[in-house]
C-alpha positions as a Python dict, from the first residue, in 0.01 Angstrom:
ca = {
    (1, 'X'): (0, 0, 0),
    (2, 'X'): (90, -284, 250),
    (3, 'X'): (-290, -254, 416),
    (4, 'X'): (-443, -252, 32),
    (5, 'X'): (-274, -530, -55),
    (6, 'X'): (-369, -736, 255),
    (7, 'X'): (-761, -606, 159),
    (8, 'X'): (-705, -759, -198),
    (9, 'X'): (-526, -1149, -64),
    (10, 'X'): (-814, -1138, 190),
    (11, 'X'): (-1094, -1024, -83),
    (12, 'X'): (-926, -1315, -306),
    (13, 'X'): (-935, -1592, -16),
    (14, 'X'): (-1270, -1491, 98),
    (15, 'X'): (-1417, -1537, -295),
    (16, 'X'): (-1266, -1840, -310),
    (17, 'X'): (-1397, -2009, -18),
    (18, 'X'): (-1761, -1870, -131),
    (19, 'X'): (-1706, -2012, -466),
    (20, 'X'): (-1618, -2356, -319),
    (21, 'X'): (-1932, -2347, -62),
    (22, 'X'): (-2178, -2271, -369),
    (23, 'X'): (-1995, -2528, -573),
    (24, 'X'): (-2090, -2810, -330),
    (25, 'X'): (-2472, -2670, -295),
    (26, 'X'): (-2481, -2650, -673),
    (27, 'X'): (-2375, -2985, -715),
    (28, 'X'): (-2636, -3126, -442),
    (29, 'X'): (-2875, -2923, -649),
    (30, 'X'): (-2766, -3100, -972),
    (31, 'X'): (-2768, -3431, -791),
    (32, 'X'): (-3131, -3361, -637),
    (33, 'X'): (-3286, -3349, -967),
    (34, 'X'): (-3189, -3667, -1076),
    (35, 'X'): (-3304, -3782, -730),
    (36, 'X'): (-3090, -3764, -463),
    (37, 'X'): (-3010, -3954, -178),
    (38, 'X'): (-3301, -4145, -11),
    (39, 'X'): (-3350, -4133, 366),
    (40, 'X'): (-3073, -3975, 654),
    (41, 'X'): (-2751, -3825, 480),
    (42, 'X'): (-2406, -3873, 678),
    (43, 'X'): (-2174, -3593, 644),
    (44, 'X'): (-1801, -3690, 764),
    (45, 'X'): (-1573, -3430, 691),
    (46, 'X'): (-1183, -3454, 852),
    (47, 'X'): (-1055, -3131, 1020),
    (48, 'X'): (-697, -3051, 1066),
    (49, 'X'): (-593, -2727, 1247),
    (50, 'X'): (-206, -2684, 1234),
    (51, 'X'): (-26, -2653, 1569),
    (52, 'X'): (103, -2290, 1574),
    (53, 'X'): (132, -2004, 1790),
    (54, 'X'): (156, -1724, 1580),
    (55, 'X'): (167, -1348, 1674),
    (56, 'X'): (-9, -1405, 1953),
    (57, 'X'): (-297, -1659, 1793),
    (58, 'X'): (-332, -1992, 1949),
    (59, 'X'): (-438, -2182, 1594),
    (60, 'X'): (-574, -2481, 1814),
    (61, 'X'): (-765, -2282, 2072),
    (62, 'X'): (-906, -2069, 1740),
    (63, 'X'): (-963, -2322, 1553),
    (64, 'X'): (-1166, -2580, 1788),
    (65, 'X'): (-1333, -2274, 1929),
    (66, 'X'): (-1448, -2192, 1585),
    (67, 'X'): (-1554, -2545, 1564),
    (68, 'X'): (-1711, -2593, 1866),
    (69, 'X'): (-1943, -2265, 1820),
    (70, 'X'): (-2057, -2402, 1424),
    (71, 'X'): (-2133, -2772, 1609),
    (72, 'X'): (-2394, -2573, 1897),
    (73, 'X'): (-2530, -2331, 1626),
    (74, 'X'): (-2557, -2661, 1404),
    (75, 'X'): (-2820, -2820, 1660),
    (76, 'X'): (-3079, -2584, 1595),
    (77, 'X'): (-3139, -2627, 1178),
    (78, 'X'): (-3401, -2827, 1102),
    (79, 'X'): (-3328, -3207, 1011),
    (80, 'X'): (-3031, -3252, 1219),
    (81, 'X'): (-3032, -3595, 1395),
    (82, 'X'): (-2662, -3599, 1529),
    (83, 'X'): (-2360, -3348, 1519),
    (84, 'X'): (-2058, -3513, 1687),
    (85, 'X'): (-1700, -3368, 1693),
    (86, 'X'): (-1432, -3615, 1752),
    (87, 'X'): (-1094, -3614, 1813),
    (88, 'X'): (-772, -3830, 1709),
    (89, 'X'): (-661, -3990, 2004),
    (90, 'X'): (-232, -3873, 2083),
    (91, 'X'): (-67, -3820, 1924),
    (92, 'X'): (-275, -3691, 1685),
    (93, 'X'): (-486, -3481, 1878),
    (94, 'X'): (-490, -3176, 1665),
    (95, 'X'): (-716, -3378, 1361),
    (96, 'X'): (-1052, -3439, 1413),
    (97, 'X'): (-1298, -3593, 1275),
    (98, 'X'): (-1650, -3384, 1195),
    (99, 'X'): (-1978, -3667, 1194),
    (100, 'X'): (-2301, -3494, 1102),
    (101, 'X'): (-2658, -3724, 1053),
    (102, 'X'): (-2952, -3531, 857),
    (103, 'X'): (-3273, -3656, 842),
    (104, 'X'): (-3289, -3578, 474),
    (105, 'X'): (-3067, -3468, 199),
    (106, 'X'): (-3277, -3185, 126),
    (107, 'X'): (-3191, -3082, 529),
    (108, 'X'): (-2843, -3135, 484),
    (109, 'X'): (-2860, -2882, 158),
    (110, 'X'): (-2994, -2652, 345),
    (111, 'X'): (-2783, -2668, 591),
    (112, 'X'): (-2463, -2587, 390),
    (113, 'X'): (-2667, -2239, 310),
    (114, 'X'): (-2695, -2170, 664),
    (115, 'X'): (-2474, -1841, 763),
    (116, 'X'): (-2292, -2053, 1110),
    (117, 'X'): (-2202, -2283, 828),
    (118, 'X'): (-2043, -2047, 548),
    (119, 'X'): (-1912, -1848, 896),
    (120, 'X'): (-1699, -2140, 1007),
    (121, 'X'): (-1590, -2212, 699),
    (122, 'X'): (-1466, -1843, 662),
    (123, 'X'): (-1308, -1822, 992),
    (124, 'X'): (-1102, -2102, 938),
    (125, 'X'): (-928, -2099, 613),
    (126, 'X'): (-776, -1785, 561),
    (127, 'X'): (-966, -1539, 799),
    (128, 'X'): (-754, -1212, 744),
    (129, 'X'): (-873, -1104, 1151),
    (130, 'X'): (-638, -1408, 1294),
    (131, 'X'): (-212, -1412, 1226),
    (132, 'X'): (-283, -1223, 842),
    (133, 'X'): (-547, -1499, 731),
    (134, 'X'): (-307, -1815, 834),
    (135, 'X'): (-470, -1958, 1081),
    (136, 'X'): (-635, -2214, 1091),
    (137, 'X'): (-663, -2522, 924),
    (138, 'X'): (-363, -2749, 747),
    (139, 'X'): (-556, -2849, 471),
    (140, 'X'): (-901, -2754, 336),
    (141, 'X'): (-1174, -2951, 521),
    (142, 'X'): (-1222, -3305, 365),
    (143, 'X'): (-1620, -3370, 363),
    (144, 'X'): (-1783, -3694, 227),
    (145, 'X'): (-2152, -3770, 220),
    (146, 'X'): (-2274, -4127, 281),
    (147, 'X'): (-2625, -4299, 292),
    (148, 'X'): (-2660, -4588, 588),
    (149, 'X'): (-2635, -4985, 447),
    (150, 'X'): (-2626, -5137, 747),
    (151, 'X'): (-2666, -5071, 1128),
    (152, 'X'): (-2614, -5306, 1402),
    (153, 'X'): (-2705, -5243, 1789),
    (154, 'X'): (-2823, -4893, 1851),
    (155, 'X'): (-2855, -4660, 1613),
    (156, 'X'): (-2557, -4409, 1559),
    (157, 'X'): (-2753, -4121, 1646),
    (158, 'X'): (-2930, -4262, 1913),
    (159, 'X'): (-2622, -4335, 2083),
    (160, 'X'): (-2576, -4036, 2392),
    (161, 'X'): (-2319, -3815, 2367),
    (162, 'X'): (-2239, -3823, 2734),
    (163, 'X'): (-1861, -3991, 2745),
    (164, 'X'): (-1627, -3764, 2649),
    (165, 'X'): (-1258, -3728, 2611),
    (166, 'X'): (-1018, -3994, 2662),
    (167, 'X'): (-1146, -4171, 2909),
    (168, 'X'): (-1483, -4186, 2754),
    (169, 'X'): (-1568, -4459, 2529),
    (170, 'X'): (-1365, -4538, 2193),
    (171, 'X'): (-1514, -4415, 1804),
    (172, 'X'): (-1375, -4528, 1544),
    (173, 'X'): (-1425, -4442, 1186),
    (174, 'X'): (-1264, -4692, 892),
    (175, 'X'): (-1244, -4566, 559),
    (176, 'X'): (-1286, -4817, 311),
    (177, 'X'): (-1214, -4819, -84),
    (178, 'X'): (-1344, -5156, -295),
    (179, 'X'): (-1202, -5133, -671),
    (180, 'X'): (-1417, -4950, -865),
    (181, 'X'): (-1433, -5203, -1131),
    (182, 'X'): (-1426, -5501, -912),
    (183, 'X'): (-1690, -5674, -733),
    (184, 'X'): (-1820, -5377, -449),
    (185, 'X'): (-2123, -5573, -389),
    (186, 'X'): (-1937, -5866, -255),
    (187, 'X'): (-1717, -5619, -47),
    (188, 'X'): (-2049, -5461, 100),
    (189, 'X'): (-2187, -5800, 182),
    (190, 'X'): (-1858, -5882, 333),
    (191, 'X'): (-1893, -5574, 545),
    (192, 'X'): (-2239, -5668, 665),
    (193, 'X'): (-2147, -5993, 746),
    (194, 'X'): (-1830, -5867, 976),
    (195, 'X'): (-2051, -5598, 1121),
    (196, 'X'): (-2342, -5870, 1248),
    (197, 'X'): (-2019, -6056, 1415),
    (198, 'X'): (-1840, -5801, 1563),
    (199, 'X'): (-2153, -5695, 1735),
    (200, 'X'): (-2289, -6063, 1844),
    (201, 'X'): (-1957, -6188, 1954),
    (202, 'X'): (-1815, -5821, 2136),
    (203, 'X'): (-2204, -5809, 2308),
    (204, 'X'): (-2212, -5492, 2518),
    (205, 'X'): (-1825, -5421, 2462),
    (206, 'X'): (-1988, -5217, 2085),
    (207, 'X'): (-2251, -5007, 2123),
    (208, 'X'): (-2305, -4888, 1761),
    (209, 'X'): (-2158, -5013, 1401),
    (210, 'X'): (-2283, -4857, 1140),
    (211, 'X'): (-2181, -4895, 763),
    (212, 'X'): (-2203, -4590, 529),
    (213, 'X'): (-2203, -4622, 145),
    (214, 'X'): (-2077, -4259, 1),
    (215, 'X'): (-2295, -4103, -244),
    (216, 'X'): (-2051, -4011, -508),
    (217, 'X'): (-1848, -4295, -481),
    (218, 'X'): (-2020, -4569, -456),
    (219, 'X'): (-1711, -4787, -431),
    (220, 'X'): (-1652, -4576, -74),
    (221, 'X'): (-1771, -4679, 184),
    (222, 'X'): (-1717, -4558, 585),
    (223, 'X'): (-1777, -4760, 899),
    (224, 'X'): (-1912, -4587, 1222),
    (225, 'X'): (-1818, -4813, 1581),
    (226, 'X'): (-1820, -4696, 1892),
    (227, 'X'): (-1637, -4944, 2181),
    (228, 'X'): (-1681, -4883, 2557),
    (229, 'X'): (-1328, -4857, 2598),
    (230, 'X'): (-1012, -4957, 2341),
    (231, 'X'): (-859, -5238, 2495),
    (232, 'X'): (-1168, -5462, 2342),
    (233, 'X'): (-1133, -5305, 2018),
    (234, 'X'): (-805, -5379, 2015),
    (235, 'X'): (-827, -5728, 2137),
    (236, 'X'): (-1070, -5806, 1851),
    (237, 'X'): (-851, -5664, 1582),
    (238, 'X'): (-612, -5926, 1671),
    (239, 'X'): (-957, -6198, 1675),
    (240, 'X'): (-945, -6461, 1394),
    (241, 'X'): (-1304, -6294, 1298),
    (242, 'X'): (-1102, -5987, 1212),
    (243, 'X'): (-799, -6149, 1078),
    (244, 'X'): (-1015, -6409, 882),
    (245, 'X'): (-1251, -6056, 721),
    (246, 'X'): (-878, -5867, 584),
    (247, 'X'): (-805, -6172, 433),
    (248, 'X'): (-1152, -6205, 281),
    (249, 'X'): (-1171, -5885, 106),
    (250, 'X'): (-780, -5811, 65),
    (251, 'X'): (-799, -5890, -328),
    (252, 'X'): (-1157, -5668, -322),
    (253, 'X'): (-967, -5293, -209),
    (254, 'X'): (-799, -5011, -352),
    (255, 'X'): (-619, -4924, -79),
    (256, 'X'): (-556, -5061, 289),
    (257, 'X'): (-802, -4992, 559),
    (258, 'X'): (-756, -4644, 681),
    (259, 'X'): (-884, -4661, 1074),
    (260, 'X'): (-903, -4353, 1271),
    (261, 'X'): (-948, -4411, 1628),
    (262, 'X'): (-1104, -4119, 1798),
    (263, 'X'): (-1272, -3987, 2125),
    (264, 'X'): (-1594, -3729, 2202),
    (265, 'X'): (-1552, -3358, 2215),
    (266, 'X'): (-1741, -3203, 2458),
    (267, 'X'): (-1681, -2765, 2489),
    (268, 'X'): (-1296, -2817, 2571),
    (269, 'X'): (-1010, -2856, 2400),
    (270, 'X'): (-624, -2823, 2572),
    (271, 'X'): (-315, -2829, 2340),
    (272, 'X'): (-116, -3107, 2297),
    (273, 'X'): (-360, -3300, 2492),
    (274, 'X'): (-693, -3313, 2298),
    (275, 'X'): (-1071, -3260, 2396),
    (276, 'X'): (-1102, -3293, 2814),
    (277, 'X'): (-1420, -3309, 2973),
    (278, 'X'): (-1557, -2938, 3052),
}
């Protein structure tokens, strides 16, 4: 009875992850036919595996494992310009965040159909193989689709994906949410404006800023940096540039500035201290 009923929760978790994956490819379907998103899609999707050992499962060594195979299958569908797993610096190191750049929405679509895709997701959230389907996440995986405003410096993709860990250089991702009914446009332009400063005044200390309006909510928006190292970022958070921006487009948000300072994964991942060079 005890083995049946474990059959049945997993049958029941398993259905309902399915039914989530085919509700996000039917609504890209929907969304396709009045058009779609023009030109490369960014996926950014937050990942947060809880920090458990539990009858004999490491969640964190699972769970970036699990990651880390998806991310390698990932770079052989067709339209992928940039899959990029990064971690919250400590003490956060068990979030991370998930930055994916298709060449077309179509690609990206067809990506979510892929079977390393609906595996991962699986394997994750309520696998019944790992600690009776705990393992592994905290919280179902947050995923937002943007389209690129603005870019400044090189390209986000183009960027190599040669430092990583902590000692490697700094990405940061900055969630951003304008009131809906208030003026977005003059919080995007605002936006532009900071990112052309930022990278004209900081030179060679930013290699990429890249501004991301999200498809669904248009009032969203995300911004990509990455700093050679966080000592300048942090120096030019305290800038008057900076300071002079909040105050700029204070009455414009919904909420405060969420920042999420992060480094590169590469293949390893140590708890309690992050992703480590291999």
């Amino acid at each position: 009875m005890r083995i049946l009923r474990r059959i049945l929760q997993a049958t029941i978790i398993l259905s309902c992850l399915l039914f989530g994956v085919l509700q996000i490819a039917a609504a890209y379907a929907d969304d396709d036919e009045h058009g779609g998103a023009a030109g490369a899609v960014y996926n950014v999707a937050h990942f947060d595996v809880i920090p458990l050992t539990l009858n004999g499962v490491d969640f964190l060594q699972e769970g970036y494992a699990f990651l880390f195979t998806y991310r390698n299958a990932s770079h052989g569908d067709t339209g992928l310009d940039s899959f990029r797993v990064l971690n919250s610096v400590a003490p956060e190191t068990n979030h991370s965040e998930i930055v994916e750049v298709w060449s077309s929405y179509d690609a990206y679509k067809n990506h979510l159909a892929r079977r390393h895709t609906i595996d991962f997701r699986f394997n994750v959230q309520g696998n019944p193989a790992l600690a009776g389907g705990i393992c592994c996440v905290g919280s179902p995986i947050d995923d937002r689709q943007y389209s690129l405003v603005e870019s400044f410096n090189t390209p986000w993709p183009a960027v190599p994906t040669t430092s990583v860990g902590p000692n490697g250089s700094l990405y940061v991702i900055t969630y951003v949410e304008f009131l809906q009914n208030g003026n977005v446009r003059a919080g995007q332009d605002a936006l532009v404006d900071y990112g052309a400063a930022t990278s004209r005044i900081n030179g060679g200390h930013v290699q990429s800023f890249s501004i991301l309006q999200q498809l669904d909510r248009p009032n969203r928006y995300a911004v990509l940096e990455i700093w050679d190292q966080q000592a300048n970022y942090n120096a030019w958070q305290n800038d008057r540039v900076t300071q002079q921006f909040i105050s700029q487009t204070r009455s414009l948000l919904g909420s405060p500035f969420d920042h999420r300072l992060t480094v590169l994964c590469g293949a390893t991942y140590v708890d309690g201290t992050g992703c480590t060079p291999p």
